[in-house]
Coordinates of C-alpha atoms (C1' of nucleotides) in Angstrom, one line a residue:
Chain A
M1103 CA 20.7 -13.8 0.3
P1104 CA 21.2 -15.9 3.2
K1105 CA 21.9 -20.2 1.9
K1106 CA 19.9 -22.5 3.4
I1107 CA 21.9 -23.7 6.8
H1108 CA 18.6 -25.6 8.1
K1109 CA 17.9 -29.5 7.6
R1110 CA 14.8 -30.0 6.2
D1111 CA 11.6 -28.7 7.9
A1112 CA 7.9 -27.8 6.7
Q1113 CA 7.5 -25.2 9.9
V1114 CA 11.1 -24.1 9.5
S1115 CA 10.6 -22.9 6.2
K1116 CA 6.8 -21.8 6.5
A1117 CA 8.1 -19.6 9.0
L1118 CA 11.4 -18.4 6.8
I1119 CA 9.3 -18.0 4.0
I1120 CA 6.1 -16.0 6.3
T1121 CA 9.4 -14.0 7.8
N1122 CA 10.7 -12.3 4.9
A1123 CA 7.3 -11.9 3.6
I1124 CA 6.4 -9.6 5.7
Q1125 CA 9.4 -7.5 5.1
L1126 CA 8.6 -7.8 0.9
F1127 CA 5.2 -6.9 1.3
S1128 CA 5.5 -4.0 3.4
Q1129 CA 8.6 -2.8 1.6
K1130 CA 7.4 -3.2 -1.8
G1131 CA 3.4 -3.6 -1.6
Y1132 CA 1.5 -6.5 -3.1
A1133 CA 2.6 -5.9 -6.8
S1134 CA 5.7 -5.0 -7.0
A1135 CA 6.2 -8.1 -4.8
S1136 CA 8.1 -10.7 -6.4
M1137 CA 7.3 -14.1 -5.8
D1138 CA 11.1 -15.0 -7.3
D1139 CA 12.9 -12.5 -5.5
L1140 CA 11.6 -13.7 -2.4
A1141 CA 12.4 -17.6 -2.9
K1142 CA 16.1 -15.7 -3.1
M1143 CA 15.7 -13.9 0.6
C1144 CA 14.7 -16.9 2.0
G1145 CA 17.2 -19.3 0.4
L1146 CA 14.2 -21.4 -1.3
N1147 CA 13.5 -22.7 -4.7
K1148 CA 10.7 -20.1 -5.9
A1149 CA 8.6 -23.8 -5.8
M1150 CA 8.7 -24.2 -2.6
V1151 CA 6.1 -21.0 -2.2
F1152 CA 3.1 -22.6 -4.1
Y1153 CA 3.8 -25.6 -2.2
Y1154 CA 2.7 -24.0 0.9
F1155 CA 1.2 -20.9 0.1
K1156 CA -0.6 -22.4 -2.9
N1157 CA -0.5 -19.1 -4.5
K1158 CA 0.6 -15.4 -4.1
K1159 CA -2.8 -14.5 -2.4
G1160 CA -3.0 -17.3 -0.1
L1161 CA 0.5 -16.4 1.1
Y1162 CA -0.3 -12.6 1.4
E1163 CA -3.5 -13.2 3.8
A1164 CA -0.8 -15.5 5.6
V1165 CA 1.2 -12.9 7.0
M1166 CA -2.0 -10.4 7.1
T1167 CA -3.3 -12.8 9.5
Q1168 CA -0.5 -13.6 11.5
V1169 CA 0.5 -9.9 11.9
L1170 CA -2.6 -8.8 13.0
E1171 CA -3.2 -11.5 15.1
E1172 CA 0.1 -10.3 16.6
I1173 CA -0.7 -6.3 17.5
Q1174 CA -4.5 -7.9 18.3
Q1175 CA -2.8 -10.5 21.1
K1176 CA -0.2 -7.5 22.3
I1177 CA -3.2 -5.0 23.0
L1178 CA -5.8 -7.5 24.4
K1179 CA -3.4 -8.6 26.7
E1180 CA -2.2 -5.4 28.0
N1181 CA -5.8 -4.5 28.6
E1182 CA -6.4 -7.3 30.7
K1183 CA -4.2 -5.1 33.2
Y1184 CA -6.2 -2.9 33.5
T1185 CA -9.6 -1.8 35.0
K1186 CA -10.7 1.7 35.2
P1187 CA -10.9 3.1 31.3
I1188 CA -9.2 6.0 30.7
E1189 CA -5.8 3.5 31.9
E1190 CA -7.7 1.3 29.2
L1191 CA -7.3 4.2 26.3
E1192 CA -4.2 4.9 27.5
S1193 CA -2.5 0.9 27.6
F1194 CA -4.0 0.7 24.2
I1195 CA -2.2 3.4 22.0
R1196 CA 0.7 3.4 24.0
T1197 CA 0.9 0.1 23.1
Y1198 CA 0.1 0.3 19.9
A1199 CA 2.7 3.4 19.3
K1200 CA 5.3 1.0 20.5
F1201 CA 4.6 -2.0 18.7
A1202 CA 4.0 -0.5 15.7
C1203 CA 7.5 1.0 16.0
S1204 CA 10.0 -1.5 16.5
H1205 CA 7.9 -3.5 14.1
P1206 CA 7.4 -0.8 11.5
Y1207 CA 6.0 -3.1 8.6
L1208 CA 2.3 -2.9 10.4
P1209 CA 1.9 0.7 9.4
A1210 CA 3.3 -0.4 5.9
L1211 CA 0.6 -2.6 5.5
L1212 CA -2.4 -2.1 7.0
L1213 CA -1.5 1.5 5.0
K1214 CA -1.8 0.2 2.3
E1215 CA -4.3 -2.3 2.6
L1216 CA -6.4 0.7 3.9
S1217 CA -6.2 2.9 0.8
D1218 CA -7.0 0.2 -1.4
S1219 CA -10.9 0.3 0.9
G1220 CA -9.2 -3.7 1.1
A1221 CA -8.8 -4.3 -2.5
V1222 CA -6.0 -7.2 -2.3
F1223 CA -7.7 -9.0 0.8
P1224 CA -10.9 -8.2 1.5
E1225 CA -12.7 -10.3 3.5
M1226 CA -10.6 -10.9 6.5
L1227 CA -9.7 -7.5 6.6
F1228 CA -12.5 -6.8 8.8
T1229 CA -13.3 -10.0 10.4
S1230 CA -9.2 -9.1 11.9
M1231 CA -9.6 -5.5 11.8
R1232 CA -12.7 -5.5 13.7
Q1233 CA -11.7 -6.9 16.3
L1234 CA -8.8 -4.4 17.4
F1235 CA -12.1 -1.7 16.5
A1236 CA -14.3 -3.2 19.0
L1237 CA -12.3 -3.3 21.4
F1238 CA -11.1 0.5 21.0
S1239 CA -14.7 0.8 21.1
D1240 CA -15.5 -0.8 23.7
I1241 CA -13.3 1.1 26.1
L1242 CA -14.9 4.3 25.2
K1243 CA -18.6 3.1 25.1
R1244 CA -17.7 1.8 28.5
G1245 CA -16.2 5.0 29.5
E1246 CA -18.9 6.8 28.7
E1247 CA -21.3 5.0 31.0
K1248 CA -19.3 5.2 33.8
G1249 CA -19.6 9.5 32.9
C1250 CA -15.5 9.8 32.9
F1251 CA -16.0 9.9 28.7
H1252 CA -17.9 12.5 26.8
D1253 CA -19.1 13.1 23.9
T1254 CA -17.2 10.2 21.7
M1255 CA -18.1 8.8 18.1
P1256 CA -15.8 5.7 18.0
M1257 CA -14.9 5.2 14.3
I1258 CA -13.2 8.7 14.0
L1259 CA -11.1 8.5 17.0
Y1260 CA -10.4 4.9 16.3
F1261 CA -8.7 6.7 12.7
M1262 CA -8.1 9.5 14.2
V1263 CA -5.3 6.7 17.1
L1264 CA -4.6 5.4 14.1
G1265 CA -3.7 7.4 11.4
T1266 CA -1.8 9.0 13.4
L1267 CA 0.4 7.1 15.1
N1268 CA 0.8 4.5 11.3
L1269 CA 1.5 8.3 9.5
I1270 CA 4.3 9.4 11.7
V1271 CA 6.2 5.8 11.5
T1272 CA 5.1 5.3 7.9
T1273 CA 6.7 9.4 6.8
K1274 CA 9.9 8.8 9.7
P1275 CA 13.0 7.5 7.6
L1276 CA 11.4 11.2 4.9
R1277 CA 10.9 13.8 7.6
E1278 CA 14.6 12.9 9.1
E1279 CA 15.9 13.5 5.7
A1280 CA 13.9 16.4 5.5
A1281 CA 15.1 18.0 9.1
Q1282 CA 18.6 18.1 7.8
K1283 CA 17.8 20.2 4.3
E1284 CA 14.5 22.1 5.5
D1285 CA 14.6 25.6 7.3
I1286 CA 14.8 25.5 10.9
L1287 CA 11.4 27.0 10.8
L1288 CA 9.5 24.1 9.9
D1289 CA 9.9 21.3 12.7
T1290 CA 9.0 17.9 11.3
C1291 CA 9.2 16.1 14.5
A1292 CA 11.5 14.2 12.9
E1293 CA 13.7 13.8 17.0
C1294 CA 10.5 12.8 19.0
D1295 CA 10.2 9.1 19.9
I1296 CA 7.6 7.1 19.9
D1297 CA 7.4 7.2 23.8
Q1298 CA 7.5 11.4 23.5
I1299 CA 4.4 11.4 20.6
A1300 CA 2.6 8.2 22.4
D1301 CA 2.3 10.8 26.0
Y1302 CA 1.2 14.0 22.7
L1303 CA -2.0 12.2 22.3
I1304 CA -3.0 10.3 25.3
E1305 CA -2.4 13.8 26.7
K1306 CA -5.0 14.9 23.4
M1307 CA -7.2 12.0 23.9
K1308 CA -7.9 12.9 27.2
Q1309 CA -8.6 16.7 26.5
M1310 CA -11.0 15.8 23.2
L1311 CA -13.0 13.2 25.8
K1312 CA -13.3 15.2 28.9
E1313 CA -15.4 17.6 28.3
K1314 CA -19.3 17.8 27.4
K1315 CA -20.6 18.2 25.0
Chain B
M213 CA -13.5 3.2 -23.8
P214 CA -14.4 6.0 -24.8
K215 CA -13.6 6.2 -28.6
K216 CA -11.0 9.4 -29.5
I217 CA -13.5 12.3 -30.6
H218 CA -10.9 15.3 -30.5
K219 CA -9.5 16.5 -32.8
R220 CA -5.6 16.8 -32.8
D221 CA -4.1 18.9 -29.7
A222 CA -1.5 18.2 -27.9
Q223 CA -2.8 20.1 -24.9
V224 CA -5.8 17.6 -25.1
S225 CA -4.9 14.2 -25.2
K226 CA -2.3 15.7 -22.7
A227 CA -4.6 16.5 -20.2
L228 CA -6.7 12.8 -21.2
I229 CA -4.1 11.2 -20.4
I230 CA -3.7 12.5 -16.8
T231 CA -7.5 12.5 -16.3
N232 CA -7.0 8.3 -16.8
A233 CA -4.2 8.3 -15.0
I234 CA -5.0 10.2 -11.7
Q235 CA -7.9 7.8 -11.6
L236 CA -6.1 4.7 -12.7
F237 CA -3.1 5.1 -10.0
S238 CA -5.2 5.8 -6.8
Q239 CA -7.6 2.5 -8.3
K240 CA -5.0 0.7 -9.1
G241 CA -1.9 2.2 -6.7
Y242 CA 1.3 2.6 -9.4
A243 CA 2.6 -0.7 -9.7
S244 CA -0.3 -2.2 -11.2
A245 CA -1.7 0.4 -12.8
S246 CA -0.7 -1.3 -16.3
M247 CA -0.1 1.7 -19.3
D248 CA -1.8 -0.7 -21.7
D249 CA -5.2 0.0 -19.5
L250 CA -4.5 3.8 -19.7
A251 CA -3.6 3.8 -23.4
K252 CA -7.7 2.4 -24.1
M253 CA -8.6 4.6 -21.6
C254 CA -7.9 7.2 -23.4
G255 CA -8.4 5.8 -26.3
L256 CA -5.0 6.4 -27.6
N257 CA -2.1 5.0 -28.7
K258 CA 0.2 3.9 -25.5
A259 CA 3.2 5.6 -26.9
M260 CA 1.5 8.7 -27.1
V261 CA 1.9 8.2 -23.1
F262 CA 5.6 7.8 -23.3
Y263 CA 5.7 10.6 -25.8
Y264 CA 4.7 13.3 -23.1
F265 CA 5.3 12.3 -20.4
K266 CA 8.7 9.7 -21.1
N267 CA 8.4 6.8 -18.3
K268 CA 5.7 5.7 -15.9
K269 CA 7.2 7.9 -13.3
G270 CA 7.5 11.3 -15.0
L271 CA 3.5 10.5 -15.6
Y272 CA 3.3 9.6 -11.8
E273 CA 5.1 12.6 -11.3
A274 CA 3.4 14.6 -13.3
V275 CA -0.2 13.4 -11.7
M276 CA 0.9 13.5 -7.7
T277 CA 2.2 17.0 -8.7
Q278 CA -1.7 18.5 -10.4
V279 CA -3.0 16.7 -7.7
L280 CA -1.3 17.8 -4.6
E281 CA -1.5 21.5 -7.0
E282 CA -5.3 21.4 -6.6
I283 CA -5.7 21.2 -3.3
Q284 CA -3.0 22.8 -1.5
Q285 CA -4.8 26.4 -4.7
K286 CA -7.9 24.8 -3.5
I287 CA -7.3 25.7 0.8
L288 CA -4.6 28.5 0.2
K289 CA -7.4 30.1 -1.7
E290 CA -10.3 29.1 1.3
N291 CA -7.9 30.6 4.1
E292 CA -7.3 33.8 2.8
K293 CA -10.4 34.2 3.5
Y294 CA -10.2 34.4 7.3
T295 CA -7.4 36.1 9.9
K296 CA -8.5 34.5 13.3
P297 CA -6.0 31.8 13.3
I298 CA -9.9 29.7 14.8
E299 CA -11.4 30.7 11.2
E300 CA -8.3 29.5 9.5
L301 CA -8.0 25.9 11.3
E302 CA -11.5 25.4 10.5
S303 CA -11.7 26.2 6.8
F304 CA -8.1 24.4 6.6
I305 CA -10.1 20.8 8.1
R306 CA -13.3 21.7 5.9
T307 CA -12.2 22.2 3.0
Y308 CA -10.3 19.2 3.0
A309 CA -12.6 17.9 4.0
K310 CA -15.1 18.5 1.2
F311 CA -12.4 17.8 -1.6
A312 CA -11.2 14.3 -0.7
C313 CA -15.0 13.4 -0.2
S314 CA -15.2 14.7 -3.6
H315 CA -12.0 13.3 -5.4
P316 CA -11.9 10.4 -3.2
Y317 CA -8.6 9.6 -6.0
L318 CA -6.9 11.9 -3.3
P319 CA -6.6 10.4 0.3
A320 CA -5.5 7.2 -2.4
L321 CA -3.1 8.6 -3.6
L322 CA -1.8 10.3 -0.8
L323 CA -1.9 6.9 1.3
K324 CA -0.9 4.7 -0.6
E325 CA 2.4 7.3 -1.1
L326 CA 3.1 7.7 2.4
S327 CA 3.2 4.3 3.3
D328 CA 5.2 3.8 0.8
S329 CA 8.3 6.6 2.5
G330 CA 7.4 7.9 -0.9
A331 CA 9.9 4.7 -2.6
V332 CA 8.5 5.7 -5.7
F333 CA 8.1 9.5 -5.9
P334 CA 11.0 10.4 -3.9
E335 CA 11.7 13.9 -3.9
M336 CA 9.3 15.7 -5.0
L337 CA 7.0 14.3 -2.1
F338 CA 8.1 16.8 0.4
T339 CA 8.6 20.0 -1.4
S340 CA 4.6 20.2 -2.4
M341 CA 3.6 17.7 0.4
R342 CA 5.4 20.4 2.7
Q343 CA 3.6 23.7 1.5
L344 CA 0.4 22.1 3.1
F345 CA 1.9 21.2 6.2
A346 CA 3.7 25.0 6.3
L347 CA 0.3 26.4 6.4
F348 CA -0.9 24.4 8.5
S349 CA 1.9 24.8 10.9
D350 CA 2.4 28.1 10.6
I351 CA -1.7 28.7 11.3
L352 CA -0.3 26.9 14.2
K353 CA 2.3 28.9 15.6
R354 CA 0.2 32.5 14.6
G355 CA -2.1 30.9 16.9
E356 CA -0.4 30.2 19.6
E357 CA 1.2 33.2 19.3
K358 CA -2.0 35.2 20.3
G359 CA -2.5 32.8 22.9
C360 CA -5.5 31.2 21.5
F361 CA -3.8 27.8 20.5
H362 CA -1.2 26.1 23.6
D363 CA 1.0 23.0 23.6
T364 CA 0.8 22.2 19.9
M365 CA 2.6 20.1 18.3
P366 CA 2.0 21.0 14.4
M367 CA 3.6 17.6 12.9
I368 CA 1.3 15.0 15.1
L369 CA -2.1 17.7 14.5
Y370 CA -1.6 17.4 10.9
F371 CA -1.3 14.1 10.8
M372 CA -4.0 13.9 13.0
V373 CA -6.2 15.3 10.8
L374 CA -5.2 13.9 7.9
G375 CA -5.0 11.1 9.2
T376 CA -7.8 10.8 10.1
L377 CA -9.4 12.6 6.6
N378 CA -7.7 9.7 4.6
L379 CA -8.7 6.7 5.7
I380 CA -12.4 8.0 6.6
V381 CA -12.4 8.6 2.7
T382 CA -11.4 5.5 1.5
T383 CA -12.4 3.1 4.4
K384 CA -16.3 4.2 3.3
P385 CA -16.8 1.8 0.9
L386 CA -16.2 -0.8 3.3
R387 CA -17.3 0.8 5.7
E388 CA -21.0 0.5 5.2
E389 CA -20.4 -2.6 3.5
A390 CA -19.5 -4.1 7.2
A391 CA -22.4 -2.0 8.4
Q392 CA -24.5 -3.9 6.2
K393 CA -23.7 -7.5 7.6
E394 CA -22.0 -6.6 10.9
D395 CA -23.8 -6.2 13.9
I396 CA -25.7 -3.5 15.1
L397 CA -23.6 -2.7 18.8
L398 CA -20.3 -1.8 16.1
D399 CA -21.2 1.7 14.9
T400 CA -18.9 1.6 11.4
C401 CA -20.1 5.6 11.3
A402 CA -20.8 4.0 7.8
E403 CA -23.8 7.2 7.8
C404 CA -21.8 9.4 9.0
D405 CA -21.5 12.7 6.2
I406 CA -18.3 14.4 5.4
D407 CA -19.8 17.2 7.2
Q408 CA -20.4 15.5 10.5
I409 CA -17.1 14.5 10.5
A410 CA -15.3 17.7 9.6
D411 CA -17.6 19.3 12.8
Y412 CA -16.4 17.4 14.9
L413 CA -13.1 17.1 13.9
I414 CA -13.0 21.0 14.3
E415 CA -14.6 20.7 17.4
K416 CA -12.2 17.8 18.7
M417 CA -9.2 20.0 17.8
K418 CA -10.4 22.8 19.3
Q419 CA -10.9 21.3 22.2
M420 CA -7.0 20.0 22.3
L421 CA -5.9 23.6 21.6
K422 CA -7.3 25.6 23.9
E423 CA -5.7 23.7 27.2
K424 CA -2.1 25.0 28.9
K425 CA -0.1 22.3 29.7
Chain C
dT931 C1' 7.2 21.7 -47.0
dA932 C1' 8.5 21.4 -42.9
dT933 C1' 6.8 19.9 -37.8
dA934 C1' 3.8 18.1 -34.4
dA935 C1' 0.5 14.2 -33.8
dT936 C1' -0.4 8.5 -33.7
dT937 C1' 0.2 5.0 -34.7
dA938 C1' 1.2 -0.9 -35.5
dA939 C1' 4.2 -3.4 -34.8
dC940 C1' 8.1 -4.8 -31.9
dT941 C1' 10.8 -6.6 -28.1
dA942 C1' 13.6 -7.4 -23.4
dA943 C1' 12.7 -8.6 -19.5
dC944 C1' 9.5 -9.8 -15.3
dC945 C1' 6.2 -13.0 -13.1
dA946 C1' 2.8 -16.1 -11.6
dG947 C1' 2.3 -20.1 -11.5
dT948 C1' 3.4 -25.3 -13.2
dT949 C1' 4.9 -29.8 -13.7
dA950 C1' 8.1 -33.9 -12.7
dA951 C1' 12.1 -35.8 -11.4
dT952 C1' 14.1 -35.8 -7.1
dT953 C1' 16.7 -36.7 -2.3
dA954 C1' 15.8 -37.1 2.4
dA955 C1' 12.7 -38.5 6.5
dT956 C1' 10.0 -41.5 8.3
dT957 C1' 7.6 -45.9 9.4
dA958 C1' 6.5 -50.3 9.0
dG959 C1' 8.2 -55.1 8.2
dG960 C1' 11.5 -59.1 9.0
Chain D
dC705 C1' 19.2 -53.4 13.9
dC706 C1' 18.7 -53.2 9.0
dT707 C1' 16.2 -52.5 4.9
dA708 C1' 12.2 -52.0 1.9
dA709 C1' 8.4 -49.0 1.1
dT710 C1' 6.3 -44.6 2.3
dT711 C1' 6.0 -40.4 2.1
dA712 C1' 7.0 -35.7 2.7
dA713 C1' 10.2 -31.4 1.0
dT714 C1' 13.3 -30.1 -2.5
dT715 C1' 14.0 -28.5 -6.9
dA716 C1' 15.4 -27.6 -12.4
dA717 C1' 13.6 -25.9 -15.9
dC718 C1' 9.9 -24.4 -18.2
dT719 C1' 4.9 -21.6 -19.8
dG720 C1' 1.8 -18.6 -21.1
dG721 C1' 1.2 -14.2 -20.1
dT722 C1' 2.0 -9.5 -19.7
dT723 C1' 4.7 -5.2 -18.8
dA724 C1' 7.8 -0.8 -19.9
dG725 C1' 9.5 1.2 -22.9
dT726 C1' 11.3 1.3 -28.6
dT727 C1' 10.7 2.2 -33.0
dA728 C1' 10.1 3.0 -37.7
dA729 C1' 6.7 4.7 -40.8
dT730 C1' 2.3 6.8 -41.1
dT731 C1' -1.0 11.0 -40.8
dA732 C1' -2.5 15.8 -39.7
dT733 C1' -1.8 20.6 -39.0
dA734 C1' 0.4 25.0 -39.7

DNA sequence: TATAATTAACTAACCAGTTAATTAATTAGG
DNA sequence: CCTAATTAATTAACTGGTTAGTTAATTATA
């Protein structure tokens, strides 16, 4: 619990709350995240949370918006560097993989939210999530028009990519622990780094997309 | 809230609690599932829950064990019908897909648990989950030895299958809602039935596995 | 009669959210 | 440039409701 070293500054306090809330929500989930704990983490009074974000749900929405905005901007920016659909797809997967690995709160928050079917955060979930999917879907469609992709079902392929990468990241501690006590026969991919995994995924996606029905 | 119509019977009461707990935990998540609510759903006194399962965690473990046992038995039984790795893989995917679709509590519970890295249910998670993965991994390995599969990374492919199917099932209500208000340009696969999706996944898996590195 | 199943009533901790008072920073006026 | 008034940020203390879990008494069954 860090003591407050910062001056009175709304911007700073607000950012401090969001930063800690990202950690808390991603680790404990919405219901188990305590606003008392959050205030202690921030070194602020609990009332500040409600002063800036009205209520718990408001804070959660701010957290999700920021996190989704972050990854979306990153992917869009990377995407601009490429023109060929294959390269764009590769960039999408690699960027998401790297970001998810270095910011593991993203997969945790996303999987929790999706496993609830957006129970906590119903409206804004697809407003924000849709845009990422739209980009992915668009890449596939353009690839199909150009004749380099075949037999695409964007929604399924999207879940394939996100599902795989999110599970790989969130289960990492579990798989590492398993690797120690398990027999060697069962490879839990505990030592694979995220680049290897992204490479493998990309190659497999290429194989899936190049074949005509 | 059904009134109790059953006689005094430990077996019946216990089963009643588990059945309702599966629904409750899968809908609300571990933290938000209230034992008071559960007792009301069962038409029993709350103390019964603690009488039979000691505490909330004990009940949750019983729920997870039963649910994982259920799907595992189903898949193992189906698997016996086949001998060729390709058929076994196909059966694995199709059986999981169908079961997940008709018992949507499974994907909900699994995704919640995995997004926590087994926070609630640490020990038994991989004891039970491992067996399913072991079967999947085994199918791939035997296929590779026989020369019909190539370049397999079982852990990644496992998450690919489970990740895709689980997300497809849990997001179904979300995607259907989206389909109504969204532009037609973005296909959320709202009308796809689970057999189509399983077919597509199986075909894509075949394409991925047949190619040599 | 002994044992197992069930209940009502209780507790102590926790939680989201409120309130009214206090402190610090900003601005305006002389 | 200083000070008084205004506004914004922060706090302690509180509330009402909920929660997991307990206990001791009661009912049914074998």
